[in-house]
XYZ file of C-alpha atoms in Angstrom:
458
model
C 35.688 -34.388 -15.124
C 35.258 -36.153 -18.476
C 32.378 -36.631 -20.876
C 31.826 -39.992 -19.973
C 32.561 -39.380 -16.325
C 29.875 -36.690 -16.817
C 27.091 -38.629 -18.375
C 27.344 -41.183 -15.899
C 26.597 -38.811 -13.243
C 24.018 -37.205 -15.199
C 22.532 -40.735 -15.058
C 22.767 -41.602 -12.005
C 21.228 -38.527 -10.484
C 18.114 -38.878 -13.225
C 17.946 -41.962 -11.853
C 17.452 -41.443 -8.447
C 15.502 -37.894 -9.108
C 13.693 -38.341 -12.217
C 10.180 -39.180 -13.704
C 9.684 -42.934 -13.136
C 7.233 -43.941 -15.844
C 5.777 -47.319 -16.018
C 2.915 -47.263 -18.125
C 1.924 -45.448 -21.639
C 0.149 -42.365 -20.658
C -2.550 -41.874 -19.372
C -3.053 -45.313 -18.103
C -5.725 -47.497 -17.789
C -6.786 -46.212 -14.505
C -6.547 -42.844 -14.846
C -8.583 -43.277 -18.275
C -11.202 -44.974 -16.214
C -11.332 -42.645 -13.930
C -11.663 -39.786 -16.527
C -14.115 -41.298 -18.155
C -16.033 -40.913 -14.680
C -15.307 -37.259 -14.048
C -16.199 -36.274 -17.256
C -19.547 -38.235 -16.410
C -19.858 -36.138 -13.202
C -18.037 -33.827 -12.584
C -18.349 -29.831 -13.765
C -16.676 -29.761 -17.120
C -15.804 -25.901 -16.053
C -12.471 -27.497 -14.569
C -9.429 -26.485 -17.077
C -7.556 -29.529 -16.851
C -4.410 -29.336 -19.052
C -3.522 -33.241 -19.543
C -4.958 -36.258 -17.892
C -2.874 -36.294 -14.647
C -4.692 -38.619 -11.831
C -2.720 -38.554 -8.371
C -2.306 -40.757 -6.195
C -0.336 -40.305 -3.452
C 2.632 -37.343 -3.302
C 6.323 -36.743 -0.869
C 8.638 -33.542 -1.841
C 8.609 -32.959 -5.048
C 7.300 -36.121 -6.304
C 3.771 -37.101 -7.608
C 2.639 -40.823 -8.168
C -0.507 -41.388 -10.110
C -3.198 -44.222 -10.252
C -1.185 -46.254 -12.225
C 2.142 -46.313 -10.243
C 3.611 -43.144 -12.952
C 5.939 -40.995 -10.902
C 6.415 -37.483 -12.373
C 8.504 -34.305 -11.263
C 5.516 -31.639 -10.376
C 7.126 -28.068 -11.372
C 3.314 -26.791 -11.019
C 2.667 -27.880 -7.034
C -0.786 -27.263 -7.528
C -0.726 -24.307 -8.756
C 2.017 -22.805 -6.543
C 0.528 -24.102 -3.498
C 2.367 -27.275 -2.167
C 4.760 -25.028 -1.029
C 6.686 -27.358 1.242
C 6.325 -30.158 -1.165
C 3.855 -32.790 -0.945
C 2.809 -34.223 2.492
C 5.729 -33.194 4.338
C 5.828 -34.789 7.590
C 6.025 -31.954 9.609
C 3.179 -30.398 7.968
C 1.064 -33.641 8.244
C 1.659 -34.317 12.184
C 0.411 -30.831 12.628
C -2.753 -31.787 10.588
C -3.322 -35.468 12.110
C -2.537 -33.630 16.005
C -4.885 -31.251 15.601
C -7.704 -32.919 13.915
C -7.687 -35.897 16.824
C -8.048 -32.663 19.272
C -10.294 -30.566 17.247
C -11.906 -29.900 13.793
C -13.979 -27.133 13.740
C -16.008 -25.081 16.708
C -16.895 -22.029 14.412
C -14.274 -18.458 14.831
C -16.862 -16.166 14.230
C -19.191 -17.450 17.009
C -16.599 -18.584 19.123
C -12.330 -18.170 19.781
C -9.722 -20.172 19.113
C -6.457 -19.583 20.534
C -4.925 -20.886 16.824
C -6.275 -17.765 15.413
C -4.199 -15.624 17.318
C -1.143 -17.369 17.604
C -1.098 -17.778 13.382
C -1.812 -14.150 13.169
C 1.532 -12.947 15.661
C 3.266 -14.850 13.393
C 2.076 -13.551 9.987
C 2.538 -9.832 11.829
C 6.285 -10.802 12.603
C 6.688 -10.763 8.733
C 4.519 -8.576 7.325
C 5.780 -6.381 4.528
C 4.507 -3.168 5.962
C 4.229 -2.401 9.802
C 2.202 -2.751 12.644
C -0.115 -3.039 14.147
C -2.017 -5.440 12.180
C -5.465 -7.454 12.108
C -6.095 -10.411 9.808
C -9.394 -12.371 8.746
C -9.026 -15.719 7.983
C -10.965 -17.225 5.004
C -10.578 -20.319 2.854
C -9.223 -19.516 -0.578
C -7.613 -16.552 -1.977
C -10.854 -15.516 -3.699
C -12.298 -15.312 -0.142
C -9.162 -12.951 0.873
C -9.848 -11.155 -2.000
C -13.586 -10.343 -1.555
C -12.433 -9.389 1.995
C -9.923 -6.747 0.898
C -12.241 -5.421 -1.740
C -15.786 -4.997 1.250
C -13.095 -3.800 3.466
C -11.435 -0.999 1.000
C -15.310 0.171 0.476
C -16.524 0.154 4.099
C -13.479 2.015 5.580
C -12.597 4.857 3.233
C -16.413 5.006 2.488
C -15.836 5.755 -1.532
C -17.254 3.231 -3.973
C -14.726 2.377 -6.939
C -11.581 0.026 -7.100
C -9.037 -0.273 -9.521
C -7.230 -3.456 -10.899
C -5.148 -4.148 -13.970
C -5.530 -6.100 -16.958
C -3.849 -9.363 -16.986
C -5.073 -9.846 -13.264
C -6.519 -12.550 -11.729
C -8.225 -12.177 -8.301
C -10.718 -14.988 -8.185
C -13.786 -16.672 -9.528
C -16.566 -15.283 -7.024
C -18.582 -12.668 -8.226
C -16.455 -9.755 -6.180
C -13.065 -10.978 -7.259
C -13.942 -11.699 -10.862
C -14.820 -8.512 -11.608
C -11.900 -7.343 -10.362
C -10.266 -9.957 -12.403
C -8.683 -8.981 -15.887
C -7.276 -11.830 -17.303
C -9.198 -14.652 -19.724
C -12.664 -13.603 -21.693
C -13.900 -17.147 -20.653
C -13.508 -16.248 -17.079
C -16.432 -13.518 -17.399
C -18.162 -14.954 -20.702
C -22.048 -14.953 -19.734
C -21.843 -14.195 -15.977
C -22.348 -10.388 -16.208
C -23.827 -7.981 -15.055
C -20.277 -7.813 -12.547
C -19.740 -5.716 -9.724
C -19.885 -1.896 -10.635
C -17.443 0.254 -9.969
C -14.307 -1.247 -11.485
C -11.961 0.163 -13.584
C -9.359 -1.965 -15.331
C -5.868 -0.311 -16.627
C -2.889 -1.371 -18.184
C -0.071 -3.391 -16.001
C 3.873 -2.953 -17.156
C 3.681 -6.002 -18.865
C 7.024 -4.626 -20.691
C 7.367 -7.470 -23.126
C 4.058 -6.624 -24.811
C 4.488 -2.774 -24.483
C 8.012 -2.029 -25.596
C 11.136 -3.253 -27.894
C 13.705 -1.319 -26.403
C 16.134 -1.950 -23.653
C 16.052 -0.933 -19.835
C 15.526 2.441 -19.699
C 12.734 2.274 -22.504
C 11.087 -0.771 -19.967
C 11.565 1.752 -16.804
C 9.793 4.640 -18.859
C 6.787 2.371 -20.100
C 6.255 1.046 -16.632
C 6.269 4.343 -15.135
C 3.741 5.695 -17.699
C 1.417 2.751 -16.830
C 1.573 4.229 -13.372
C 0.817 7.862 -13.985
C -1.525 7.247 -16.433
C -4.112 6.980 -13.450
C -3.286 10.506 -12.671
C -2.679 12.090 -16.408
C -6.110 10.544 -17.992
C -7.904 8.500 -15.844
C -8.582 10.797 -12.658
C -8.961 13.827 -15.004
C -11.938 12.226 -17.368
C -13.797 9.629 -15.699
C -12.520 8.395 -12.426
C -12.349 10.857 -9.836
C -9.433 9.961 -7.457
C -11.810 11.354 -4.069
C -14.072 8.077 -4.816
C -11.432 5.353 -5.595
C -11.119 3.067 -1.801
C -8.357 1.048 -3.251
C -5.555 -0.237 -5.941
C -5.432 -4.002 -6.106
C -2.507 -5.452 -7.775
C -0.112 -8.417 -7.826
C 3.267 -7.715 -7.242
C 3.899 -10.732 -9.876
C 1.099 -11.414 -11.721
C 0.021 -15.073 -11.904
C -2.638 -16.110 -14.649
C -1.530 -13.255 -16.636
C 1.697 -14.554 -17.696
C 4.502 -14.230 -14.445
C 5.077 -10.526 -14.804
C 7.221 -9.203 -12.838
C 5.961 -5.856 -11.848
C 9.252 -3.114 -12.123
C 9.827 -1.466 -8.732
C 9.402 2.727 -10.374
C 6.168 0.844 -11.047
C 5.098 0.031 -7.891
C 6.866 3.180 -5.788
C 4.863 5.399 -8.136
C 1.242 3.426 -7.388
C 2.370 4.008 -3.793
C 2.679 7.600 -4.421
C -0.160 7.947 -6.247
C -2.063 6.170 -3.273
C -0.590 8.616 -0.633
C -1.115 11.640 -2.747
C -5.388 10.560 -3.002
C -6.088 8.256 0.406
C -6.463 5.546 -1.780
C -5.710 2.246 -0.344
C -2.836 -0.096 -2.069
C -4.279 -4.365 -1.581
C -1.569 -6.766 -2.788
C -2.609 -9.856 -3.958
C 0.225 -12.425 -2.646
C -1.772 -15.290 -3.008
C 0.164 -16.881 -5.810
C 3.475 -14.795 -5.029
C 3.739 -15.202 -1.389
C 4.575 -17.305 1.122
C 7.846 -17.539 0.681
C 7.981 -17.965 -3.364
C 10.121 -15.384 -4.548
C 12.865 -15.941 -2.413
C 11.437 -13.557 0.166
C 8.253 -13.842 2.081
C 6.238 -11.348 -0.139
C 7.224 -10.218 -3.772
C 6.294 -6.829 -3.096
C 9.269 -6.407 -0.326
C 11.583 -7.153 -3.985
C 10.737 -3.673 -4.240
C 10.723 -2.147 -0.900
C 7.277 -0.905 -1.744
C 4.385 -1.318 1.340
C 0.789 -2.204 1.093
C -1.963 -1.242 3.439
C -3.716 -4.616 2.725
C -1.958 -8.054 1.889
C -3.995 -11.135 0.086
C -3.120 -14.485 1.055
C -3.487 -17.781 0.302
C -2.259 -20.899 -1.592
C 1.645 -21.520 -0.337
C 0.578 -20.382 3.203
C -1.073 -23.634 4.652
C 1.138 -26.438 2.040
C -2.289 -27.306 0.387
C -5.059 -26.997 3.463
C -7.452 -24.750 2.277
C -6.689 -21.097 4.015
C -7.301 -17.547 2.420
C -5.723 -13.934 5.122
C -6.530 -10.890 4.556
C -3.884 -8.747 6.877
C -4.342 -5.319 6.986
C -2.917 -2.192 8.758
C -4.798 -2.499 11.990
C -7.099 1.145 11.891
C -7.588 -0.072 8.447
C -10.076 -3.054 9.744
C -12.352 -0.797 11.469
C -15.580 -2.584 10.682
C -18.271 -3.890 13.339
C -19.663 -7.420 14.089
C -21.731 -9.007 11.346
C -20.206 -6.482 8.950
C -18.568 -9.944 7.460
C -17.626 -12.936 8.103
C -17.033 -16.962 7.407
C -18.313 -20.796 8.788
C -15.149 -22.002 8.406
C -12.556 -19.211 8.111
C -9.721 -20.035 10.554
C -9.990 -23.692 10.828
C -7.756 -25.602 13.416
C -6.685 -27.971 10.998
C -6.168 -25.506 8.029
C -3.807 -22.858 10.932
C -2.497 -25.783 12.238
C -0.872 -26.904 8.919
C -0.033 -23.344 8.652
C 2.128 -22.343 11.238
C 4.224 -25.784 10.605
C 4.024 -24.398 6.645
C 5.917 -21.257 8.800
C 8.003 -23.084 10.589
C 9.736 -24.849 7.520
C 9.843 -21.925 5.083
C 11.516 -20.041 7.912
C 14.006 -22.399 8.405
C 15.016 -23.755 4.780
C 12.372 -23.058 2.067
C 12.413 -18.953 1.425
C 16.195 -19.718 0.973
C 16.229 -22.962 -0.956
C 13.646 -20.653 -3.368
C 16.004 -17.942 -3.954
C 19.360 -20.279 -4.354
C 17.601 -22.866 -6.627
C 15.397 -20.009 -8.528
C 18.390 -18.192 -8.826
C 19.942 -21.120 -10.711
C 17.221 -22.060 -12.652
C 16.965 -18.496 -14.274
C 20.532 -18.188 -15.094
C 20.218 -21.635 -16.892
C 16.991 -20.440 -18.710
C 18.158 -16.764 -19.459
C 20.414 -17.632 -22.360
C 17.272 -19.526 -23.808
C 16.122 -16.494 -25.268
C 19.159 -16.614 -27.291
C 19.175 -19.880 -28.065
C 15.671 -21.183 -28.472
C 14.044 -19.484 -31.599
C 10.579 -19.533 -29.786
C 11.182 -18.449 -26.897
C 11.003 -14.991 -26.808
C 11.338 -14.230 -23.016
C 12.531 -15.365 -19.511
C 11.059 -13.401 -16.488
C 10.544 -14.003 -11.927
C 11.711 -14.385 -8.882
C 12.684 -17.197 -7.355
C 10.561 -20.276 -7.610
C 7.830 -17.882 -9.697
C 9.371 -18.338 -13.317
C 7.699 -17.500 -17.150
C 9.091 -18.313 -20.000
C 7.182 -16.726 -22.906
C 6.831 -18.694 -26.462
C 6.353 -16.659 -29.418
C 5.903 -17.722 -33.226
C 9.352 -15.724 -33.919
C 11.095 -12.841 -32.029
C 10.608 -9.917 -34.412
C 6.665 -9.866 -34.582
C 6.856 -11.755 -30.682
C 3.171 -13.467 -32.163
C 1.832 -15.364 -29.504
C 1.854 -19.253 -30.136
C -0.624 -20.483 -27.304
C -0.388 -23.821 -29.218
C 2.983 -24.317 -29.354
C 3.202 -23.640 -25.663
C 0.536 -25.983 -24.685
C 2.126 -28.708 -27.029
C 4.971 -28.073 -24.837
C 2.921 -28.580 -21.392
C 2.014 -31.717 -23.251
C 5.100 -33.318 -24.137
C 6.492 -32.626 -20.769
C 3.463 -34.142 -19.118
C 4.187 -37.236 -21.653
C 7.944 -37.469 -19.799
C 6.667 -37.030 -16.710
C 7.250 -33.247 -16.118
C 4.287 -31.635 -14.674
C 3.929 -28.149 -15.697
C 1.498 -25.310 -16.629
C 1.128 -22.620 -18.916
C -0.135 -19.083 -17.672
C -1.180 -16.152 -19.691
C -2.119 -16.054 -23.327
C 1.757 -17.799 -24.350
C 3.810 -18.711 -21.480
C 4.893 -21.624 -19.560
C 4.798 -21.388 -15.753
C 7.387 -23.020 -13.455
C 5.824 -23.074 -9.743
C 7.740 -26.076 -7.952
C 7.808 -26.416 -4.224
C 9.907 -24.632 -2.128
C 11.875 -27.390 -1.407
C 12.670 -28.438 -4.770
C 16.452 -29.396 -4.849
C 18.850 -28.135 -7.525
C 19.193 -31.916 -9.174
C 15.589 -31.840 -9.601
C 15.683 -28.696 -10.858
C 18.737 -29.785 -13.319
C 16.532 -33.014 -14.502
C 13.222 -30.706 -15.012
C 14.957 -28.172 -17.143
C 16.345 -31.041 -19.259
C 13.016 -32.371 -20.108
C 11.323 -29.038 -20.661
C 14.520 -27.690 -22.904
C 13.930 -31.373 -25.054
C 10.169 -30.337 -25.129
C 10.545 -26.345 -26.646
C 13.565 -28.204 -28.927
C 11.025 -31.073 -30.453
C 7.395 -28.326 -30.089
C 9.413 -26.402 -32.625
C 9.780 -29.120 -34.829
C-alpha cells in the first residue's frame, strides 16, 4: 500500500471513528453547568477536566454541547460493554416496567439466584459458593472484610500500600493509596496493617529475575518480619489484595507473588479476598485477573464492569466461608432487579464477544505502546492486561522522578482532542476503555495520546 494510499485510509477511518469536536472546550453549556455544580455540589469530587455528558453508544461519549469524544476511561473501568448497549438497556427498561425494588433481605427474588449460578459458573476458585449482593465495590469490600472477622474469629487484616478498597470507613482503612483519601477522617478501623506490594518499577532496576526476586521478598516479608515482631499470623482473618492494582498505578501483581501469598495463607488459616472490582469482569482478557496467575481466592470483590454502569457491588465467597446468621449484615437495596437484570445481559455479552475482544485489542494496544518506553523520553514504563493498561511518566529514565504534572498535562491535552482518559497512581496514565472497544478506535486513541506525551514534553 502506498503513503498516500495509507493516509487516506488513516483518514477515512478517523473520520468515521474519531473525536467529533464542534465547539472550543469546554463549551458554553458545560461551563454553565459547572458553574452550577461547583455552586452545589460536594467539591470532594476529583474531576480531572470539565467533561459534561450527554448522552453515550459503544465507545462514544457526546457532551452538552454536541462534542463527541473517544472515552478510554468508561467511567472508571465500568461501562464495560460500552455505553447503553441495547442489550443491556432492554434488560433494564423490561425489568423496571415489571419490578423495581421489593427489598432481598426481607424478601426473595428469583434474580438473586439466577445471577449468582451464573457468577459460580466462572468463579476463579471452586464451589460451592454464596454471594451477597451490595451496591458499589466499597460495599463488597466492607462485606469481605465483617465476613473475614466473623468466620475465622481473629481480629486483624492485611492490605498493601498502593491499594484502594473504598471510601467508607471499613474499606478506607484498608485503603493504601492517596494521603488525601484519609487526611482528617481518622481515627480508622484498628487492626490494619499495610505492607509493601511488588510494585517492581519503584523497587528494582534490574531485569526479570531481579523483578521475580523483589516480588517474592514482598511476599515473605509477612513471614520473615512481620509475623515474628508485631503481627502474629494466629490473629490475621484475611489478605486483601488486587490482583492489578487500580488507583495505585495498574500494577500488575507477578504470579511467584501471588502463589507465595497463597502459601503463606494456607500455611496460617488466613483468608486470601481479591479485590476484582476494577480488574474483573472480563477486563484482562479473562474473567478475573487473578486466574492470569492460576492463583485462587477464598473471597472475590466485585463490582464496576459487572452490571455495564447499574450500580452492583458481590461479594462471592467459598460457601462454608459465609457462615454467618440473619441480621449479622445486610443491605436495602443490595440485589436490585434492575441492577441483576442489567447484569446477567452484562454476562451474556462479555461471554460471547467482550472477554475476547479485551484480550485481542489489549493485546494490540500493548505491543504498540511497549516500544514507547524506548522511544518516548518520559515515559518510563508500559504495564496490564488486556483492556487494564499504565503507562508510567517520569521526569527522565535514570532517576524514574515522578512527573504527576506532566502526566496530568497529558490527561489534559487529550481531553482538549477529545480523548477521554485518566491518570492513576502518583505518575501514570490509565487506559480503561470498554470491552468492546474496536481495534480502529483503539488505533485513533493511541494517535492522540502518542501526539499528547510528544507535545507534554515540549
Amino acid at each position: 500500500m502506498s503513503t498516500m494510499t495509507q493516509s487516506a485510509t488513516h483518514s477515512e477511518s478517523y473520520t468515521q471513528y474519531g473525536p467529533k469536536l464542534k465547539t472550543a472546550l469546554p463549551g458554553p453549556n458545560a461551563r454553565r453547568i459547572v458553574a452550577d455544580d461547583e455552586r452545589l455540589i460536594s467539591p470532594s469530587y476529583t474531576r480531572s477536566y470539565p467533561m459534561v455528558a450527554k448522552s453515550g453508544r459503544g465507545v462514544r461519549v457526546t457532551d452538552v454541547d454536541g462534542n463527541e469524544f473517544l472515552d478510554f476511561a468508561a467511567g472508571i473501568a465500568v461501562t464495560s460493554t460500552g455505553h447503553c448497549h441495547p442489550e443491556v438497556v432492554k434488560a433494564i427498561q423490561d425489568q423496571a416496567a415489571e419490578l423495581i425494588h421489593m427489598s432481598g433481605t426481607d424478601f426473595y427474588y428469583e434474580h438473586m439466584t439466577k445471577f449468582a449460578e451464573r457468577l459460580s459458573a466462572v468463579a476463579p476458585m471452586p464451589g460451592p459458593h454464596k454471594f451477597y449482593y451490595g451496591n458499589s465495590g466499597a460495599e463488597a469490600v466492607e462485606c469481605a472484610l465483617k465476613l473475614a472477622r466473623y468466620h475465622t474469629g481473629r481480629q486483624n487484616i492485611i492490605s498493601f500500600f498502593g491499594a484502594f478498597h473504598g471510601r467508607t470507613m471499613g474499606a478506607l482503612s484498608l485503603t493504601g493509596s492517596k494521603p488525601q483519601q484519609k487526611r482528617r477522617f481518622a481515627p480508622f478501623v484498628p487492626g490494619v496493617t499495610h505492607v509493601r506490594y511488588p510494585y517492581a518499577y519503584r523497587g528494582c532496576s534490574g531485569g526479570p529475575q531481579e523483578e521475580e526476586a523483589f516480588a517474592l521478598g514482598c511476599a515473605r516479608y509477612l513471614e520473615e518480619k512481620l509475623f515474628k515482631t508485631i503481627l502474629p499470623p494466629e490473629e490475621v482473618a484475611a489478605i486483601i489484595l488486587e490482583p492489578i492494582q487500580g488507583e495505585g498505578g495498574y500494577v500488575v501483581a507477578p504470579t511467584n507473588f501471588l502463589e507465595e501469598i497463597r502459601r503463606i495463607c494456607d500455611r496460617h488459616g488466613i483468608l486470601l479476598i481479591a479485590d476484582e472490582v476494577q480488574s474483573g469482569a472480563g477486563r484482562t482478557g479473562k474473567w478475573w485477573a487473578i486466574e492470569h496467575s492460576g492463583v485462587q481466592p477464598d473471597m472475590v470483590c466485585i463490582a464496576k464492569g459487572i452490571a455495564s454502569g447499574m450500580p452492583l457491588g458481590i461479594c462471592m465467597t467459598k460457601a462454608a466461608i459465609m457462615d454467618w446468621v440473619p441480621g449479622s449484615h445486610a443491605s436495602t437495596f443490595g440485589g436490585n432487579p434492575v441492577c441483576i437484570a442489567a447484569g446477567i445481559a452484562t454476562m451474556d455479552i462479555l461471554e460471547r464477544e467482550g472477554i475476547k475482544n479485551a484480550g485481542v485489542v489489549g493485546e494490540s494496544m500493548l505491543n504498540r505502546l511497549r516500544p514507547w518506553v524506548g522511544k518516548h523520553a518520559h515515559v518510563g514504563d508500559v504495564r496490564g492486561r488486556g483492556l487494564m493498561i499504565g503507562i508510567e511518566i517520569v521526569k527522565d529514565k535514570e532517576s524514574r522522578a515522578s512527573a504527576g504534572l506532566m502526566r496530568d498535562k497529558i490527561v489534559d491535552l487529550a481531553f482538549e482532542r477529545g480523548l477521554l482518559i485518566l491518570g492513576c497512581g502518583e505518575t501514570s496514565v490509565r487506559l480503561c476503555p470498554p470491552l468492546i472497544v474496536n481495534q480502529y478506535e483503539a488505533d485513533i486513541a493511541l494517535d492522540i495520546l502518542e501526539e499528547c506525551v510528544s507535545l507534554a514534553a515540549k
